[in-house]
Protein backbone atom coordinates (compact mmCIF):
# COMPACT_ATOMS: atom_id res chain seq x y z
CA UNK A 1 0.00 0.00 0.00
CA UNK A 2 1.36 3.43 -0.96
CA UNK A 3 1.46 6.57 1.16
CA UNK A 4 -1.88 8.00 2.19
CA UNK A 5 -3.34 11.03 0.43
CA UNK A 6 -3.82 13.56 3.21
CA UNK A 7 -6.87 15.77 2.66
CA UNK A 8 -7.68 19.15 4.13
CA UNK A 9 -11.46 19.58 3.98
CA UNK A 10 -12.95 23.08 4.40
CA UNK A 11 -16.71 23.11 4.97
CA UNK A 12 -18.52 20.51 7.05
CA UNK A 13 -22.10 21.20 6.02
CA UNK A 14 -24.35 19.00 3.89
CA UNK A 15 -21.66 18.03 1.39
CA UNK A 16 -18.65 18.04 3.75
CA UNK A 17 -20.33 15.68 6.22
CA UNK A 18 -21.56 13.53 3.31
CA UNK A 19 -17.98 13.22 2.08
CA UNK A 20 -16.61 12.24 5.49
CA UNK A 21 -19.34 9.61 5.81
CA UNK A 22 -18.57 8.21 2.37
CA UNK A 23 -14.85 7.97 3.15
CA UNK A 24 -15.61 6.27 6.48
CA UNK A 25 -17.94 3.76 4.80
CA UNK A 26 -15.91 3.01 1.68
CA UNK A 27 -12.37 4.08 2.63
CA UNK A 28 -10.90 0.56 2.92
CA UNK A 29 -12.32 -0.61 -0.42
CA UNK A 30 -11.22 2.58 -2.20
CA UNK A 31 -7.70 2.26 -0.77
CA UNK A 32 -7.47 -1.26 -2.23
CA UNK A 33 -8.55 0.03 -5.62
CA UNK A 34 -6.10 2.93 -5.89
CA UNK A 35 -3.30 1.41 -3.86
CA UNK A 36 -3.19 4.14 -1.22
CA UNK A 37 -5.43 5.19 1.69
CA UNK A 38 -7.34 8.47 1.62
CA UNK A 39 -7.09 10.23 4.97
CA UNK A 40 -9.07 13.23 6.17
CA UNK A 41 -6.12 14.85 7.88
CA UNK A 42 -7.50 18.30 8.75
CA UNK A 43 -10.79 20.18 8.55
CA UNK A 44 -12.14 23.70 8.83
CA UNK A 45 -15.62 25.13 9.39
CA UNK A 46 -17.12 28.19 11.03
CA UNK A 47 -18.19 26.79 14.40
CA UNK A 48 -15.90 24.28 16.04
CA UNK A 49 -18.29 22.80 18.61
CA UNK A 50 -21.29 22.34 16.28
CA UNK A 51 -22.82 18.85 16.40
CA UNK A 52 -22.39 17.30 12.97
CA UNK A 53 -23.29 13.64 13.51
CA UNK A 54 -19.77 12.47 12.63
CA UNK A 55 -16.63 11.92 14.65
CA UNK A 56 -13.76 14.34 14.08
CA UNK A 57 -11.50 12.53 16.53
CA UNK A 58 -7.85 12.59 15.52
CA UNK A 59 -8.51 15.16 12.76
CA UNK A 60 -6.70 18.53 12.99
CA UNK A 61 -8.91 21.61 13.21
CA UNK A 62 -8.29 24.98 11.50
CA UNK A 63 -10.41 28.06 12.16
CA UNK A 64 -9.15 29.63 8.95
CA UNK A 65 -9.66 27.68 5.70
CA UNK A 66 -6.92 29.69 3.99
CA UNK A 67 -4.37 28.50 6.54
CA UNK A 68 -5.56 24.94 6.12
CA UNK A 69 -5.31 25.20 2.32
CA UNK A 70 -1.60 26.04 2.38
CA UNK A 71 -0.63 23.89 5.38
CA UNK A 72 2.37 21.69 4.71
CA UNK A 73 0.71 18.68 6.35
CA UNK A 74 -1.94 18.21 3.62
CA UNK A 75 -1.52 16.86 0.07
CA UNK A 76 -4.81 18.11 -1.39
CA UNK A 77 -7.45 20.69 -0.50
CA UNK A 78 -11.21 20.08 -0.68
CA UNK A 79 -13.34 23.26 -0.67
CA UNK A 80 -16.96 22.66 0.39
CA UNK A 81 -17.84 26.07 1.83
CA UNK A 82 -19.59 27.75 -1.10
CA UNK A 83 -19.79 31.37 -2.28
CA UNK A 84 -18.18 33.23 -5.15
CA UNK A 85 -15.66 35.31 -3.20
CA UNK A 86 -14.09 35.83 0.21
CA UNK A 87 -12.82 32.90 2.28
CA UNK A 88 -13.43 30.06 -0.22
CA UNK A 89 -11.76 31.98 -3.07
CA UNK A 90 -8.76 32.94 -0.95
CA UNK A 91 -8.42 29.36 0.28
CA UNK A 92 -8.60 27.81 -3.20
CA UNK A 93 -6.02 30.28 -4.51
CA UNK A 94 -3.75 29.62 -1.52
CA UNK A 95 -3.91 25.86 -2.10
CA UNK A 96 -3.14 26.14 -5.82
CA UNK A 97 -0.25 28.56 -5.19
CA UNK A 98 1.13 26.10 -2.63
CA UNK A 99 1.05 23.42 -5.37
CA UNK A 100 -1.83 21.45 -3.86
CA UNK A 101 -4.56 19.90 -6.00
CA UNK A 102 -8.02 21.30 -5.31
CA UNK A 103 -11.39 19.59 -5.37
CA UNK A 104 -14.44 21.83 -5.08
CA UNK A 105 -18.23 21.71 -5.44
CA UNK A 106 -18.44 25.49 -5.71
CA UNK A 107 -20.21 26.48 -8.95
CA UNK A 108 -20.58 30.12 -7.86
CA UNK A 109 -16.81 30.51 -7.46
CA UNK A 110 -15.98 28.77 -10.75
CA UNK A 111 -18.67 30.60 -12.72
CA UNK A 112 -17.07 33.91 -11.69
CA UNK A 113 -13.39 33.02 -11.54
CA UNK A 114 -13.12 29.65 -13.32
CA UNK A 115 -10.78 30.72 -16.12
CA UNK A 116 -8.34 32.46 -13.76
CA UNK A 117 -8.38 29.57 -11.30
CA UNK A 118 -7.76 27.09 -14.14
CA UNK A 119 -4.75 29.18 -15.21
CA UNK A 120 -3.45 29.20 -11.66
CA UNK A 121 -3.89 25.43 -11.35
CA UNK A 122 -2.02 24.82 -14.60
CA UNK A 123 0.75 27.26 -13.67
CA UNK A 124 1.39 25.22 -10.54
CA UNK A 125 0.91 21.89 -12.30
CA UNK A 126 -1.97 20.69 -10.12
CA UNK A 127 -5.57 19.54 -10.61
CA UNK A 128 -8.66 21.67 -10.12
CA UNK A 129 -11.58 19.23 -10.13
CA UNK A 130 -15.24 20.22 -9.81
CA UNK A 131 -17.45 17.28 -10.73
CA UNK A 132 -19.95 18.12 -7.96
CA UNK A 133 -20.38 21.73 -9.07
CA UNK A 134 -22.92 20.92 -11.79
CA UNK A 135 -25.93 18.64 -11.33
CA UNK A 136 -24.66 17.07 -8.07
CA UNK A 137 -24.43 13.32 -8.54
CA UNK A 138 -24.62 13.31 -12.36
CA UNK A 139 -21.08 12.85 -13.73
CA UNK A 140 -21.44 15.55 -16.37
CA UNK A 141 -18.09 17.33 -16.02
CA UNK A 142 -16.01 14.28 -16.83
CA UNK A 143 -18.52 13.23 -19.47
CA UNK A 144 -18.00 16.49 -21.36
CA UNK A 145 -14.30 16.92 -20.59
CA UNK A 146 -13.22 13.35 -21.25
CA UNK A 147 -15.82 10.90 -22.54
CA UNK A 148 -17.19 13.23 -25.25
CA UNK A 149 -13.98 15.18 -25.94
CA UNK A 150 -13.77 13.85 -29.51
CA UNK A 151 -17.16 15.27 -30.49
CA UNK A 152 -18.05 18.68 -31.72
CA UNK A 153 -20.86 19.71 -29.42
CA UNK A 154 -23.73 21.66 -30.93
CA UNK A 155 -25.90 22.10 -27.87
CA UNK A 156 -25.87 21.27 -24.19
CA UNK A 157 -28.93 21.93 -22.10
CA UNK A 158 -30.67 20.69 -19.03
CA UNK A 159 -32.72 20.97 -15.91
CA UNK A 160 -30.07 22.10 -13.46
CA UNK A 161 -32.01 23.35 -10.45
CA UNK A 162 -34.04 20.90 -8.38
CA UNK A 163 -35.99 23.60 -6.52
CA UNK A 164 -37.41 25.07 -9.74
CA UNK A 165 -38.21 21.68 -11.18
CA UNK A 166 -39.95 20.68 -7.96
CA UNK A 167 -42.10 23.84 -8.03
CA UNK A 168 -43.05 23.46 -11.70
CA UNK A 169 -43.82 19.75 -11.24
CA UNK A 170 -46.07 20.41 -8.25
CA UNK A 171 -47.88 23.23 -10.10
CA UNK A 172 -48.46 20.78 -12.95
CA UNK A 173 -49.49 17.74 -10.96
CA UNK A 174 -51.48 19.34 -8.16
CA UNK A 175 -53.01 22.36 -9.92
CA UNK A 176 -51.49 24.71 -7.36
CA UNK A 177 -50.24 28.27 -7.63
CA UNK A 178 -46.57 29.22 -7.74
CA UNK A 179 -46.70 30.99 -4.34
CA UNK A 180 -48.44 28.08 -2.68
CA UNK A 181 -45.90 25.52 -3.90
CA UNK A 182 -42.95 27.80 -3.10
CA UNK A 183 -44.14 28.12 0.51
CA UNK A 184 -44.42 24.34 0.81
CA UNK A 185 -40.96 23.86 -0.75
CA UNK A 186 -39.50 26.26 1.83
CA UNK A 187 -41.22 24.40 4.67
CA UNK A 188 -39.81 21.08 3.40
CA UNK A 189 -36.32 22.52 3.04
CA UNK A 190 -36.21 22.19 -0.80
CA UNK A 191 -36.14 25.97 -1.19
CA UNK A 192 -34.07 28.53 0.69
CA UNK A 193 -35.68 31.18 2.91
CA UNK A 194 -34.53 33.66 0.25
CA UNK A 195 -35.33 31.70 -2.91
CA UNK A 196 -34.32 34.42 -5.43
CA UNK A 197 -31.10 32.70 -6.35
CA UNK A 198 -32.87 29.49 -7.39
CA UNK A 199 -36.16 30.71 -8.82
CA UNK A 200 -34.54 33.70 -10.53
CA UNK A 201 -32.44 31.28 -12.61
CA UNK A 202 -29.02 32.38 -11.26
CA UNK A 203 -28.02 29.01 -9.81
CA UNK A 204 -28.84 27.40 -13.17
CA UNK A 205 -26.77 30.11 -14.88
CA UNK A 206 -23.71 29.34 -12.71
CA UNK A 207 -23.86 25.71 -13.76
CA UNK A 208 -24.57 26.52 -17.38
CA UNK A 209 -21.49 28.77 -17.56
CA UNK A 210 -19.30 25.77 -16.66
CA UNK A 211 -21.02 23.42 -19.11
CA UNK A 212 -20.65 25.97 -21.92
CA UNK A 213 -16.95 26.33 -21.33
CA UNK A 214 -16.45 22.56 -21.33
CA UNK A 215 -18.64 22.01 -24.39
CA UNK A 216 -17.19 24.76 -26.60
CA UNK A 217 -13.69 25.28 -25.14
CA UNK A 218 -14.40 28.93 -24.41
CA UNK A 219 -13.56 31.05 -21.39
CA UNK A 220 -16.14 30.86 -18.62
CA UNK A 221 -18.63 33.63 -19.39
CA UNK A 222 -21.24 33.75 -16.65
CA UNK A 223 -21.86 37.46 -17.25
CA UNK A 224 -22.86 36.76 -20.87
CA UNK A 225 -25.91 34.65 -20.00
CA UNK A 226 -29.48 35.81 -20.62
CA UNK A 227 -31.32 34.85 -17.43
CA UNK A 228 -35.05 34.63 -16.72
CA UNK A 229 -36.58 32.83 -13.76
CA UNK A 230 -39.84 31.01 -13.16
CA UNK A 231 -41.57 33.69 -11.04
CA UNK A 232 -43.88 34.75 -13.86
CA UNK A 233 -45.20 31.25 -14.65
CA UNK A 234 -48.85 30.98 -13.68
CA UNK A 235 -51.28 28.11 -13.36
CA UNK A 236 -52.88 29.41 -16.57
CA UNK A 237 -49.60 28.79 -18.44
CA UNK A 238 -49.18 25.31 -16.97
CA UNK A 239 -52.73 24.35 -18.00
CA UNK A 240 -52.48 25.87 -21.47
CA UNK A 241 -49.13 24.10 -22.01
CA UNK A 242 -50.71 20.81 -20.98
CA UNK A 243 -53.61 21.26 -23.41
CA UNK A 244 -51.16 22.06 -26.21
CA UNK A 245 -49.01 18.98 -25.51
CA UNK A 246 -46.16 20.64 -23.59
CA UNK A 247 -44.57 20.83 -20.16
CA UNK A 248 -42.87 23.95 -18.81
CA UNK A 249 -39.31 23.44 -17.51
CA UNK A 250 -36.62 25.88 -16.41
CA UNK A 251 -33.81 25.11 -18.86
CA UNK A 252 -30.22 26.21 -19.09
CA UNK A 253 -29.28 26.09 -22.78
CA UNK A 254 -25.93 26.63 -24.49
CA UNK A 255 -26.19 26.54 -28.27
CA UNK A 256 -23.55 27.08 -30.94
CA UNK A 257 -24.98 29.26 -33.74
CA UNK A 258 -23.46 30.85 -36.83
CA UNK A 259 -23.22 34.21 -35.09
CA UNK A 260 -21.82 32.97 -31.78
CA UNK A 261 -22.97 31.12 -28.68
CA UNK A 262 -26.41 31.46 -27.15
CA UNK A 263 -26.29 30.98 -23.40
CA UNK A 264 -29.73 31.32 -21.93
CA UNK A 265 -31.67 30.35 -18.82
CA UNK A 266 -35.45 30.58 -19.03
CA UNK A 267 -38.68 28.65 -18.68
CA UNK A 268 -39.25 26.67 -21.87
CA UNK A 269 -41.99 24.56 -23.41
CA UNK A 270 -40.86 21.00 -24.13
CA UNK A 271 -43.05 18.32 -25.75
CA UNK A 272 -44.98 16.42 -23.09
CA UNK A 273 -43.76 13.02 -24.23
CA UNK A 274 -40.06 13.91 -24.52
CA UNK A 275 -37.64 12.39 -22.02
CA UNK A 276 -36.79 15.81 -20.57
CA UNK A 277 -40.49 16.53 -19.87
CA UNK A 278 -40.57 13.41 -17.70
CA UNK A 279 -37.82 14.67 -15.38
CA UNK A 280 -39.91 15.54 -12.37
CA UNK A 281 -39.44 16.83 -8.83
CA UNK A 282 -35.92 17.62 -7.63
CA UNK A 283 -34.25 15.42 -10.26
CA UNK A 284 -31.77 17.08 -12.66
CA UNK A 285 -30.80 16.17 -16.20
CA UNK A 286 -28.32 17.25 -18.84
CA UNK A 287 -28.76 16.64 -22.56
CA UNK A 288 -25.92 16.86 -25.06
CA UNK A 289 -26.03 16.94 -28.86
CA UNK A 290 -22.65 15.76 -30.17
CA UNK A 291 -21.83 15.32 -33.85
CA UNK A 292 -20.55 11.74 -33.62
CA UNK A 293 -22.26 10.43 -30.50
CA UNK A 294 -25.71 11.88 -31.30
CA UNK A 295 -28.05 12.84 -28.49
CA UNK A 296 -27.41 11.85 -24.88
CA UNK A 297 -29.47 12.46 -21.76
CA UNK A 298 -28.07 11.97 -18.27
CA UNK A 299 -30.53 12.18 -15.41
CA UNK A 300 -30.28 11.77 -11.65
CA UNK A 301 -30.01 13.47 -8.28
CA UNK A 302 -28.71 17.00 -8.67
CA UNK A 303 -28.14 17.63 -4.97
CA UNK A 304 -28.10 16.05 -1.53
CA UNK A 305 -25.34 14.89 0.79
CA UNK A 306 -24.79 11.40 -0.63
CA UNK A 307 -25.12 12.15 -4.36
CA UNK A 308 -22.87 15.20 -4.14
CA UNK A 309 -20.31 13.38 -1.97
CA UNK A 310 -20.19 10.68 -4.65
CA UNK A 311 -19.05 13.29 -7.19
CA UNK A 312 -16.56 14.93 -4.80
CA UNK A 313 -15.06 11.54 -3.92
CA UNK A 314 -14.57 10.64 -7.61
CA UNK A 315 -12.51 13.84 -8.02
CA UNK A 316 -10.45 12.91 -4.95
CA UNK A 317 -9.77 9.46 -6.41
CA UNK A 318 -8.45 11.11 -9.58
CA UNK A 319 -6.13 13.24 -7.46
CA UNK A 320 -4.95 10.14 -5.57
CA UNK A 321 -4.14 8.48 -8.91
CA UNK A 322 -2.11 11.53 -9.92
CA UNK A 323 -4.33 12.69 -12.79
CA UNK A 324 -4.48 16.43 -13.48
CA UNK A 325 -6.25 17.15 -16.77
CA UNK A 326 -6.81 20.81 -17.71
CA UNK A 327 -9.88 21.85 -15.67
CA UNK A 328 -11.89 22.86 -18.76
CA UNK A 329 -10.60 20.16 -21.08
CA UNK A 330 -8.03 22.25 -22.98
CA UNK A 331 -5.20 24.31 -21.48
CA UNK A 332 -6.65 27.52 -20.00
CA UNK A 333 -4.52 29.69 -22.30
CA UNK A 334 -6.14 27.93 -25.28
CA UNK A 335 -9.71 28.59 -24.15
CA UNK A 336 -11.20 30.82 -26.80
CA UNK A 337 -12.71 34.24 -26.18
CA UNK A 338 -16.46 33.95 -25.76
CA UNK A 339 -18.50 35.19 -28.73
CA UNK A 340 -22.05 35.94 -27.71
CA UNK A 341 -24.99 35.50 -30.08
CA UNK A 342 -27.55 38.23 -29.44
CA UNK A 343 -30.79 36.84 -28.06
CA UNK A 344 -32.70 39.09 -30.50
CA UNK A 345 -31.39 36.86 -33.29
CA UNK A 346 -32.62 33.70 -31.57
CA UNK A 347 -34.81 31.71 -33.94
CA UNK A 348 -37.67 29.71 -32.53
CA UNK A 349 -41.37 29.23 -32.02
CA UNK A 350 -43.11 30.98 -29.13
CA UNK A 351 -46.06 30.49 -26.82
CA UNK A 352 -47.84 33.73 -25.94
CA UNK A 353 -50.63 34.29 -23.42
CA UNK A 354 -52.55 37.54 -23.65
CA UNK A 355 -55.26 38.91 -21.42
CA UNK A 356 -57.33 40.56 -24.15
CA UNK A 357 -60.26 42.94 -23.60
CA UNK A 358 -63.12 41.15 -25.31
CA UNK A 359 -64.15 43.77 -27.87
CA UNK A 360 -65.18 43.39 -31.51
CA UNK A 361 -62.16 43.14 -33.82
CA UNK A 362 -59.67 42.58 -30.96
CA UNK A 363 -58.32 39.31 -32.34
CA UNK A 364 -57.91 40.74 -35.83
CA UNK A 365 -55.91 43.67 -34.45
CA UNK A 366 -53.64 41.35 -32.48
CA UNK A 367 -53.04 39.19 -35.54
CA UNK A 368 -52.33 42.44 -37.40
CA UNK A 369 -49.58 43.50 -34.94
CA UNK A 370 -47.99 40.07 -35.40
CA UNK A 371 -48.30 40.22 -39.19
CA UNK A 372 -46.65 43.65 -39.35
CA UNK A 373 -43.51 42.10 -37.78
CA UNK A 374 -43.78 39.05 -40.02
CA UNK A 375 -44.65 36.79 -37.12
CA UNK A 376 -46.99 34.11 -38.46
CA UNK A 377 -49.28 32.21 -36.17
CA UNK A 378 -49.69 28.46 -35.98
CA UNK A 379 -52.70 28.73 -33.69
CA UNK A 380 -54.75 31.27 -31.79
CA UNK A 381 -57.31 30.13 -29.23
CA UNK A 382 -59.45 31.83 -26.64
CA UNK A 383 -59.14 29.88 -23.42
CA UNK A 384 -61.25 29.60 -20.28
CA UNK A 385 -59.72 28.44 -17.01
CA UNK A 386 -60.14 24.76 -16.19
CA UNK A 387 -63.22 24.15 -14.12
CA UNK A 388 -65.19 26.95 -15.83
CA UNK A 389 -68.81 25.85 -16.07
CA UNK A 390 -70.32 25.68 -19.54
CA UNK A 391 -73.12 28.18 -19.99
CA UNK A 392 -72.19 30.09 -16.82
CA UNK A 393 -68.45 30.98 -16.90
CA UNK A 394 -68.02 29.80 -20.48
CA UNK A 395 -69.21 32.98 -22.13
CA UNK A 396 -66.90 35.94 -21.56
CA UNK A 397 -68.40 39.19 -20.38
CA UNK A 398 -68.16 41.66 -23.26
CA UNK A 399 -65.32 44.11 -22.66
CA UNK A 400 -63.76 42.06 -19.83
CA UNK A 401 -60.30 40.53 -20.28
CA UNK A 402 -60.21 37.00 -21.64
CA UNK A 403 -57.24 34.68 -22.00
CA UNK A 404 -55.93 34.18 -25.54
CA UNK A 405 -53.15 31.72 -26.34
CA UNK A 406 -51.02 32.08 -29.45
CA UNK A 407 -48.42 29.69 -30.83
CA UNK A 408 -46.15 31.23 -33.44
CA UNK A 409 -44.28 29.63 -36.28
CA UNK A 410 -40.52 30.02 -36.17
CA UNK A 411 -39.54 33.68 -35.93
CA UNK A 412 -36.86 35.82 -34.33
CA UNK A 413 -36.90 36.92 -30.72
CA UNK A 414 -36.60 40.55 -31.84
CA UNK A 415 -39.75 40.24 -33.98
CA UNK A 416 -41.92 38.61 -31.33
CA UNK A 417 -40.77 41.07 -28.69
CA UNK A 418 -41.56 44.04 -30.94
CA UNK A 419 -45.03 42.62 -31.70
CA UNK A 420 -45.80 42.01 -28.01
CA UNK A 421 -44.56 45.44 -27.10
CA UNK A 422 -46.91 47.00 -29.67
CA UNK A 423 -49.83 44.90 -28.41
CA UNK A 424 -49.13 45.92 -24.83
CA UNK A 425 -48.92 49.60 -25.73
CA UNK A 426 -52.09 49.47 -27.84
CA UNK A 427 -54.29 49.08 -24.75
CA UNK A 428 -55.91 45.88 -26.02
CA UNK A 429 -54.56 43.78 -23.13
CA UNK A 430 -55.03 44.16 -19.39
CA UNK A 431 -51.53 42.99 -18.38
CA UNK A 432 -48.02 42.45 -19.78
CA UNK A 433 -48.10 39.60 -22.34
CA UNK A 434 -46.58 36.30 -21.24
CA UNK A 435 -44.06 34.81 -23.67
CA UNK A 436 -42.39 31.39 -23.33
CA UNK A 437 -39.90 29.94 -25.81
CA UNK A 438 -40.62 26.52 -27.32
CA UNK A 439 -37.36 24.55 -27.23
CA UNK A 440 -36.96 22.19 -30.20
CA UNK A 441 -35.87 18.73 -29.03
N1 LIG B 1 -26.00 20.85 -0.81
C1 LIG B 1 -25.96 20.28 -2.00
O1 LIG B 1 -26.74 19.37 -2.29
C2 LIG B 1 -24.93 20.70 -3.01
C3 LIG B 1 -24.93 20.10 -4.29
C4 LIG B 1 -23.95 20.45 -5.21
C5 LIG B 1 -23.01 21.42 -4.87
N2 LIG B 1 -23.05 22.00 -3.63
C6 LIG B 1 -22.03 22.99 -3.31
O2 LIG B 1 -21.24 22.50 -2.24
C7 LIG B 1 -20.77 23.57 -1.44
C8 LIG B 1 -21.19 23.35 0.02
O3 LIG B 1 -22.61 23.28 0.08
P1 LIG B 1 -23.38 22.77 1.38
O4 LIG B 1 -24.80 22.58 0.97
O5 LIG B 1 -22.64 21.64 2.00
O6 LIG B 1 -23.28 24.07 2.30
P2 LIG B 1 -23.61 24.20 3.87
O7 LIG B 1 -24.40 23.04 4.33
O8 LIG B 1 -24.14 25.57 4.05
O9 LIG B 1 -22.15 24.10 4.54
C9 LIG B 1 -21.21 25.10 4.43
C10 LIG B 1 -20.04 24.79 5.36
O10 LIG B 1 -19.05 25.79 5.21
C11 LIG B 1 -18.66 26.24 6.49
N3 LIG B 1 -18.22 27.64 6.38
C12 LIG B 1 -18.94 28.72 6.03
N4 LIG B 1 -18.17 29.82 6.04
C13 LIG B 1 -16.93 29.42 6.40
C14 LIG B 1 -15.69 30.08 6.58
N5 LIG B 1 -15.55 31.39 6.38
N6 LIG B 1 -14.63 29.33 6.96
C15 LIG B 1 -14.73 28.00 7.16
N7 LIG B 1 -15.88 27.31 6.99
C16 LIG B 1 -16.95 28.02 6.61
C17 LIG B 1 -19.87 26.09 7.37
O11 LIG B 1 -19.44 26.00 8.74
P3 LIG B 1 -20.46 25.71 9.95
O12 LIG B 1 -21.01 24.33 9.71
O13 LIG B 1 -19.61 25.76 11.16
O14 LIG B 1 -21.52 26.77 9.87
C18 LIG B 1 -20.44 24.77 6.83
O15 LIG B 1 -19.83 23.68 7.47
C19 LIG B 1 -21.37 24.84 -2.08
O16 LIG B 1 -20.44 25.38 -2.96
C20 LIG B 1 -22.57 24.33 -2.84
O17 LIG B 1 -22.92 25.14 -3.93
C21 LIG B 1 -23.99 21.67 -2.71
mmCIF file of C-alpha atoms and ligand atoms in Angstrom, residues 11-15 44-47 50 52 65 80-82 87 105-107 132 303-304 308, ligand 1:
data_model
loop_
_atom_site.group_PDB
_atom_site.id
_atom_site.type_symbol
_atom_site.label_atom_id
_atom_site.label_comp_id
_atom_site.label_asym_id
_atom_site.label_seq_id
_atom_site.Cartn_x
_atom_site.Cartn_y
_atom_site.Cartn_z
ATOM 1 C CA UNK A 11 -16.707 23.108 4.970
ATOM 2 C CA UNK A 12 -18.518 20.509 7.054
ATOM 3 C CA UNK A 13 -22.104 21.203 6.019
ATOM 4 C CA UNK A 14 -24.352 18.996 3.893
ATOM 5 C CA UNK A 15 -21.658 18.030 1.388
ATOM 6 C CA UNK A 44 -12.137 23.701 8.832
ATOM 7 C CA UNK A 45 -15.619 25.127 9.388
ATOM 8 C CA UNK A 46 -17.125 28.194 11.027
ATOM 9 C CA UNK A 47 -18.192 26.786 14.395
ATOM 10 C CA UNK A 50 -21.287 22.339 16.284
ATOM 11 C CA UNK A 52 -22.394 17.296 12.968
ATOM 12 C CA UNK A 65 -9.663 27.677 5.695
ATOM 13 C CA UNK A 80 -16.957 22.661 0.391
ATOM 14 C CA UNK A 81 -17.844 26.072 1.833
ATOM 15 C CA UNK A 82 -19.594 27.752 -1.098
ATOM 16 C CA UNK A 87 -12.823 32.902 2.281
ATOM 17 C CA UNK A 105 -18.228 21.706 -5.439
ATOM 18 C CA UNK A 106 -18.440 25.492 -5.706
ATOM 19 C CA UNK A 107 -20.212 26.481 -8.946
ATOM 20 C CA UNK A 132 -19.946 18.122 -7.956
ATOM 21 C CA UNK A 303 -28.140 17.632 -4.973
ATOM 22 C CA UNK A 304 -28.103 16.051 -1.525
ATOM 23 C CA UNK A 308 -22.868 15.202 -4.136
HETATM 24 N N1 LIG B 1 -26.003 20.852 -0.808
HETATM 25 C C1 LIG B 1 -25.960 20.279 -1.996
HETATM 26 O O1 LIG B 1 -26.741 19.372 -2.289
HETATM 27 C C2 LIG B 1 -24.930 20.702 -3.011
HETATM 28 C C3 LIG B 1 -24.929 20.102 -4.289
HETATM 29 C C4 LIG B 1 -23.947 20.448 -5.205
HETATM 30 C C5 LIG B 1 -23.007 21.418 -4.870
HETATM 31 N N2 LIG B 1 -23.055 22.001 -3.634
HETATM 32 C C6 LIG B 1 -22.028 22.993 -3.307
HETATM 33 O O2 LIG B 1 -21.243 22.498 -2.245
HETATM 34 C C7 LIG B 1 -20.775 23.575 -1.436
HETATM 35 C C8 LIG B 1 -21.191 23.346 0.017
HETATM 36 O O3 LIG B 1 -22.606 23.280 0.075
HETATM 37 P P1 LIG B 1 -23.377 22.770 1.381
HETATM 38 O O4 LIG B 1 -24.798 22.576 0.966
HETATM 39 O O5 LIG B 1 -22.637 21.645 1.998
HETATM 40 O O6 LIG B 1 -23.277 24.073 2.303
HETATM 41 P P2 LIG B 1 -23.606 24.198 3.869
HETATM 42 O O7 LIG B 1 -24.404 23.043 4.331
HETATM 43 O O8 LIG B 1 -24.140 25.566 4.055
HETATM 44 O O9 LIG B 1 -22.150 24.098 4.543
HETATM 45 C C9 LIG B 1 -21.205 25.103 4.429
HETATM 46 C C10 LIG B 1 -20.043 24.788 5.358
HETATM 47 O O10 LIG B 1 -19.048 25.790 5.207
HETATM 48 C C11 LIG B 1 -18.655 26.243 6.493
HETATM 49 N N3 LIG B 1 -18.215 27.637 6.383
HETATM 50 C C12 LIG B 1 -18.942 28.725 6.034
HETATM 51 N N4 LIG B 1 -18.167 29.819 6.035
HETATM 52 C C13 LIG B 1 -16.926 29.417 6.396
HETATM 53 C C14 LIG B 1 -15.693 30.077 6.579
HETATM 54 N N5 LIG B 1 -15.551 31.386 6.380
HETATM 55 N N6 LIG B 1 -14.628 29.332 6.962
HETATM 56 C C15 LIG B 1 -14.731 27.999 7.164
HETATM 57 N N7 LIG B 1 -15.878 27.312 6.986
HETATM 58 C C16 LIG B 1 -16.953 28.020 6.607
HETATM 59 C C17 LIG B 1 -19.866 26.090 7.367
HETATM 60 O O11 LIG B 1 -19.442 26.004 8.736
HETATM 61 P P3 LIG B 1 -20.457 25.711 9.953
HETATM 62 O O12 LIG B 1 -21.008 24.331 9.708
HETATM 63 O O13 LIG B 1 -19.614 25.760 11.156
HETATM 64 O O14 LIG B 1 -21.519 26.771 9.866
HETATM 65 C C18 LIG B 1 -20.444 24.772 6.835
HETATM 66 O O15 LIG B 1 -19.833 23.679 7.469
HETATM 67 C C19 LIG B 1 -21.367 24.845 -2.075
HETATM 68 O O16 LIG B 1 -20.435 25.382 -2.962
HETATM 69 C C20 LIG B 1 -22.570 24.330 -2.840
HETATM 70 O O17 LIG B 1 -22.921 25.141 -3.926
HETATM 71 C C21 LIG B 1 -23.986 21.667 -2.708
#
